[in-house]
Amino acid sequence: MRLLTAVLIVITFVLSSGVIRAATSDHCDTPEHHTFDFWVGDWQVRTPDGKLAGRNHVTQEYGSCVVHEHYTTMHGYSGESLNIYDVNRKVWHQTWVDSDGMLLTLEGTFHHGKMILQGRLVDRHGKSTRQRITWTPSADGSVRQLWEAAGQDAKWHVVFDGIYTRIQT
């Protein structure tokens, strides 16, 4: 019982003293931490043929350390991602979860004007496919998101191609 009391006292001290806040207050102020800022905003997402695919609300959170995405469609599908720059490994990391029960983790970098994140997805049957999502900001303020997958044939196939345009408020 004494050990539990001691642990609770230490936790209370750390949380109330600002030690955690002080250690992270300007941690995410590097240029690399802001390379995904172009995606922050409220978006209407359309397929290349102009059909409305969904809406996306992307915010910066936790002292601008995290880019948080909330995606919804008119058909009840939804998902969200948490994106963070890992300063130790010098890569962006995304964790995506959705209403279909999918978990997708991707990593990569901003290179030649594009954010390119890659990873593997294992389906319910244990089949693994490579995944690659590329976000390309345009001069007009729109963003293209191209999601591709490669199976055993190693050829990339388009999973989703969306054009993000800002919703004017």
Short mmCIF file of C-alpha atoms in Angstrom, two decimals:
data_model
loop_
_atom_site.label_atom_id
_atom_site.label_comp_id
_atom_site.label_asym_id
_atom_site.label_seq_id
_atom_site.Cartn_x
_atom_site.Cartn_y
_atom_site.Cartn_z
CA MET A 1 0.00 0.00 0.00
CA ARG A 2 2.89 2.36 0.76
CA LEU A 3 4.36 1.76 -2.69
CA LEU A 4 1.05 2.67 -4.37
CA THR A 5 0.81 5.85 -2.29
CA ALA A 6 4.37 6.81 -3.19
CA VAL A 7 3.71 6.23 -6.90
CA LEU A 8 0.55 8.36 -6.77
CA ILE A 9 2.44 11.17 -5.04
CA VAL A 10 5.17 11.13 -7.71
CA ILE A 11 2.62 11.11 -10.55
CA THR A 12 0.69 13.99 -8.97
CA PHE A 13 3.92 15.99 -8.53
CA VAL A 14 5.04 15.46 -12.12
CA LEU A 15 1.65 16.37 -13.59
CA SER A 16 1.18 19.44 -11.41
CA SER A 17 4.74 20.75 -11.66
CA GLY A 18 4.77 21.39 -15.37
CA VAL A 19 7.78 19.12 -15.92
CA ILE A 20 6.08 17.41 -18.86
CA ARG A 21 4.91 20.69 -20.39
CA ALA A 22 8.34 22.29 -20.02
CA ALA A 23 10.03 19.35 -21.72
CA THR A 24 7.78 19.54 -24.79
CA SER A 25 6.90 23.23 -25.06
CA ASP A 26 8.96 23.97 -28.19
CA HIS A 27 9.85 20.43 -29.20
CA CYS A 28 7.94 20.58 -32.50
CA ASP A 29 9.19 23.89 -33.88
CA THR A 30 11.60 22.52 -36.49
CA PRO A 31 10.88 22.98 -40.21
CA GLU A 32 10.54 19.20 -40.55
CA HIS A 33 7.67 19.19 -38.07
CA HIS A 34 5.74 21.54 -40.36
CA THR A 35 6.16 19.79 -43.72
CA PHE A 36 2.64 18.30 -43.45
CA ASP A 37 1.02 21.67 -42.57
CA PHE A 38 -0.30 21.99 -46.14
CA TRP A 39 -2.87 19.31 -45.29
CA VAL A 40 -4.33 21.14 -42.28
CA GLY A 41 -7.83 22.50 -42.91
CA ASP A 42 -11.39 21.56 -43.83
CA TRP A 43 -11.63 19.75 -47.14
CA GLN A 44 -14.11 18.46 -49.65
CA VAL A 45 -12.68 15.33 -51.27
CA ARG A 46 -13.60 14.43 -54.85
CA THR A 47 -12.59 11.63 -57.17
CA PRO A 48 -10.80 12.62 -60.42
CA ASP A 49 -14.16 12.48 -62.26
CA GLY A 50 -15.59 15.09 -59.86
CA LYS A 51 -17.77 12.86 -57.66
CA LEU A 52 -17.90 13.78 -53.98
CA ALA A 53 -16.00 11.11 -52.04
CA GLY A 54 -16.15 12.65 -48.56
CA ARG A 55 -15.05 15.37 -46.23
CA ASN A 56 -11.87 15.69 -44.25
CA HIS A 57 -11.16 17.80 -41.18
CA VAL A 58 -7.41 17.99 -40.48
CA THR A 59 -6.08 19.81 -37.43
CA GLN A 60 -2.81 20.39 -35.61
CA GLU A 61 -2.89 19.26 -32.01
CA TYR A 62 -0.62 18.78 -29.00
CA GLY A 63 1.41 21.93 -29.52
CA SER A 64 1.46 21.44 -33.31
CA CYS A 65 3.27 18.11 -32.83
CA VAL A 66 0.42 16.02 -34.26
CA VAL A 67 -1.58 16.33 -37.50
CA HIS A 68 -4.99 14.76 -36.77
CA GLU A 69 -7.27 13.73 -39.64
CA HIS A 70 -11.02 12.98 -39.44
CA TYR A 71 -12.46 11.58 -42.69
CA THR A 72 -16.17 10.88 -43.32
CA THR A 73 -18.29 9.87 -46.28
CA MET A 74 -21.99 10.18 -46.98
CA HIS A 75 -22.27 6.37 -46.84
CA GLY A 76 -21.36 5.94 -43.17
CA TYR A 77 -17.68 5.15 -43.61
CA SER A 78 -15.29 7.11 -41.41
CA GLY A 79 -11.74 7.00 -40.20
CA GLU A 80 -9.01 9.02 -38.66
CA SER A 81 -5.27 9.25 -38.61
CA LEU A 82 -2.65 10.57 -36.26
CA ASN A 83 0.50 11.83 -37.96
CA ILE A 84 3.73 12.83 -36.25
CA TYR A 85 7.28 13.60 -37.24
CA ASP A 86 9.66 11.26 -35.43
CA VAL A 87 12.67 13.50 -34.89
CA ASN A 88 14.87 10.62 -33.71
CA ARG A 89 14.41 8.57 -36.90
CA LYS A 90 13.73 11.58 -39.17
CA VAL A 91 10.52 10.11 -40.62
CA TRP A 92 6.83 10.92 -40.59
CA HIS A 93 4.61 8.26 -39.03
CA GLN A 94 0.87 7.78 -39.64
CA THR A 95 -1.52 5.50 -37.80
CA TRP A 96 -4.88 5.15 -39.58
CA VAL A 97 -7.97 3.45 -38.12
CA ASP A 98 -11.45 3.28 -39.61
CA SER A 99 -15.03 2.10 -39.22
CA ASP A 100 -14.21 -1.10 -41.15
CA GLY A 101 -11.74 -2.11 -38.44
CA MET A 102 -8.66 -1.40 -40.52
CA LEU A 103 -5.37 -0.47 -38.89
CA LEU A 104 -2.73 0.90 -41.23
CA THR A 105 0.65 2.25 -40.18
CA LEU A 106 2.79 4.15 -42.66
CA GLU A 107 6.11 5.94 -42.56
CA GLY A 108 8.05 8.15 -44.92
CA THR A 109 9.26 11.62 -45.75
CA PHE A 110 8.46 14.82 -47.59
CA HIS A 111 10.50 14.58 -50.79
CA HIS A 112 10.43 16.60 -54.03
CA GLY A 113 7.28 18.49 -52.96
CA LYS A 114 5.33 15.36 -51.94
CA MET A 115 4.62 13.59 -48.67
CA ILE A 116 5.13 9.87 -49.36
CA LEU A 117 4.31 7.34 -46.64
CA GLN A 118 4.55 3.56 -47.03
CA GLY A 119 3.78 0.48 -45.00
CA ARG A 120 2.21 -2.97 -45.04
CA LEU A 121 -1.38 -3.98 -44.57
CA VAL A 122 -2.28 -7.48 -43.44
CA ASP A 123 -5.88 -8.44 -44.21
CA ARG A 124 -8.15 -10.77 -42.24
CA HIS A 125 -6.77 -13.76 -44.14
CA GLY A 126 -3.14 -12.95 -43.32
CA LYS A 127 -2.36 -11.66 -46.81
CA SER A 128 0.14 -8.79 -46.78
CA THR A 129 0.21 -5.96 -49.30
CA ARG A 130 2.50 -2.97 -49.56
CA GLN A 131 0.72 0.36 -49.21
CA ARG A 132 1.85 3.78 -50.41
CA ILE A 133 0.02 7.06 -49.98
CA THR A 134 1.28 10.24 -51.64
CA TRP A 135 -0.01 13.72 -50.82
CA THR A 136 0.86 16.38 -53.40
CA PRO A 137 0.02 20.02 -52.66
CA SER A 138 -0.81 22.16 -55.71
CA ALA A 139 -0.20 25.84 -56.34
CA ASP A 140 -3.99 26.45 -56.27
CA GLY A 141 -4.17 25.22 -52.64
CA SER A 142 -5.68 21.83 -53.44
CA VAL A 143 -4.05 18.55 -52.44
CA ARG A 144 -4.04 15.27 -54.35
CA GLN A 145 -4.00 12.08 -52.29
CA LEU A 146 -3.03 8.98 -54.23
CA TRP A 147 -3.27 5.68 -52.34
CA GLU A 148 -1.68 2.68 -54.04
CA ALA A 149 -1.19 -0.97 -53.09
CA ALA A 150 1.11 -3.67 -54.40
CA GLY A 151 0.46 -7.36 -53.87
CA GLN A 152 2.46 -10.41 -54.82
CA ASP A 153 2.88 -9.15 -58.39
CA ALA A 154 4.78 -6.11 -57.01
CA LYS A 155 2.81 -3.79 -59.33
CA TRP A 156 1.23 -0.69 -57.84
CA HIS A 157 -2.56 -0.41 -58.23
CA VAL A 158 -4.66 2.62 -57.33
CA VAL A 159 -6.79 2.13 -54.21
CA PHE A 160 -8.01 5.72 -53.97
CA ASP A 161 -7.35 8.92 -55.88
CA GLY A 162 -8.77 12.05 -54.30
CA ILE A 163 -8.54 15.76 -54.88
CA TYR A 164 -8.87 17.85 -51.72
CA THR A 165 -10.27 21.36 -52.11
CA ARG A 166 -10.67 23.67 -49.13
CA ILE A 167 -14.15 24.30 -47.83
CA GLN A 168 -14.62 28.05 -47.63
CA THR A 169 -16.10 29.16 -44.32
#
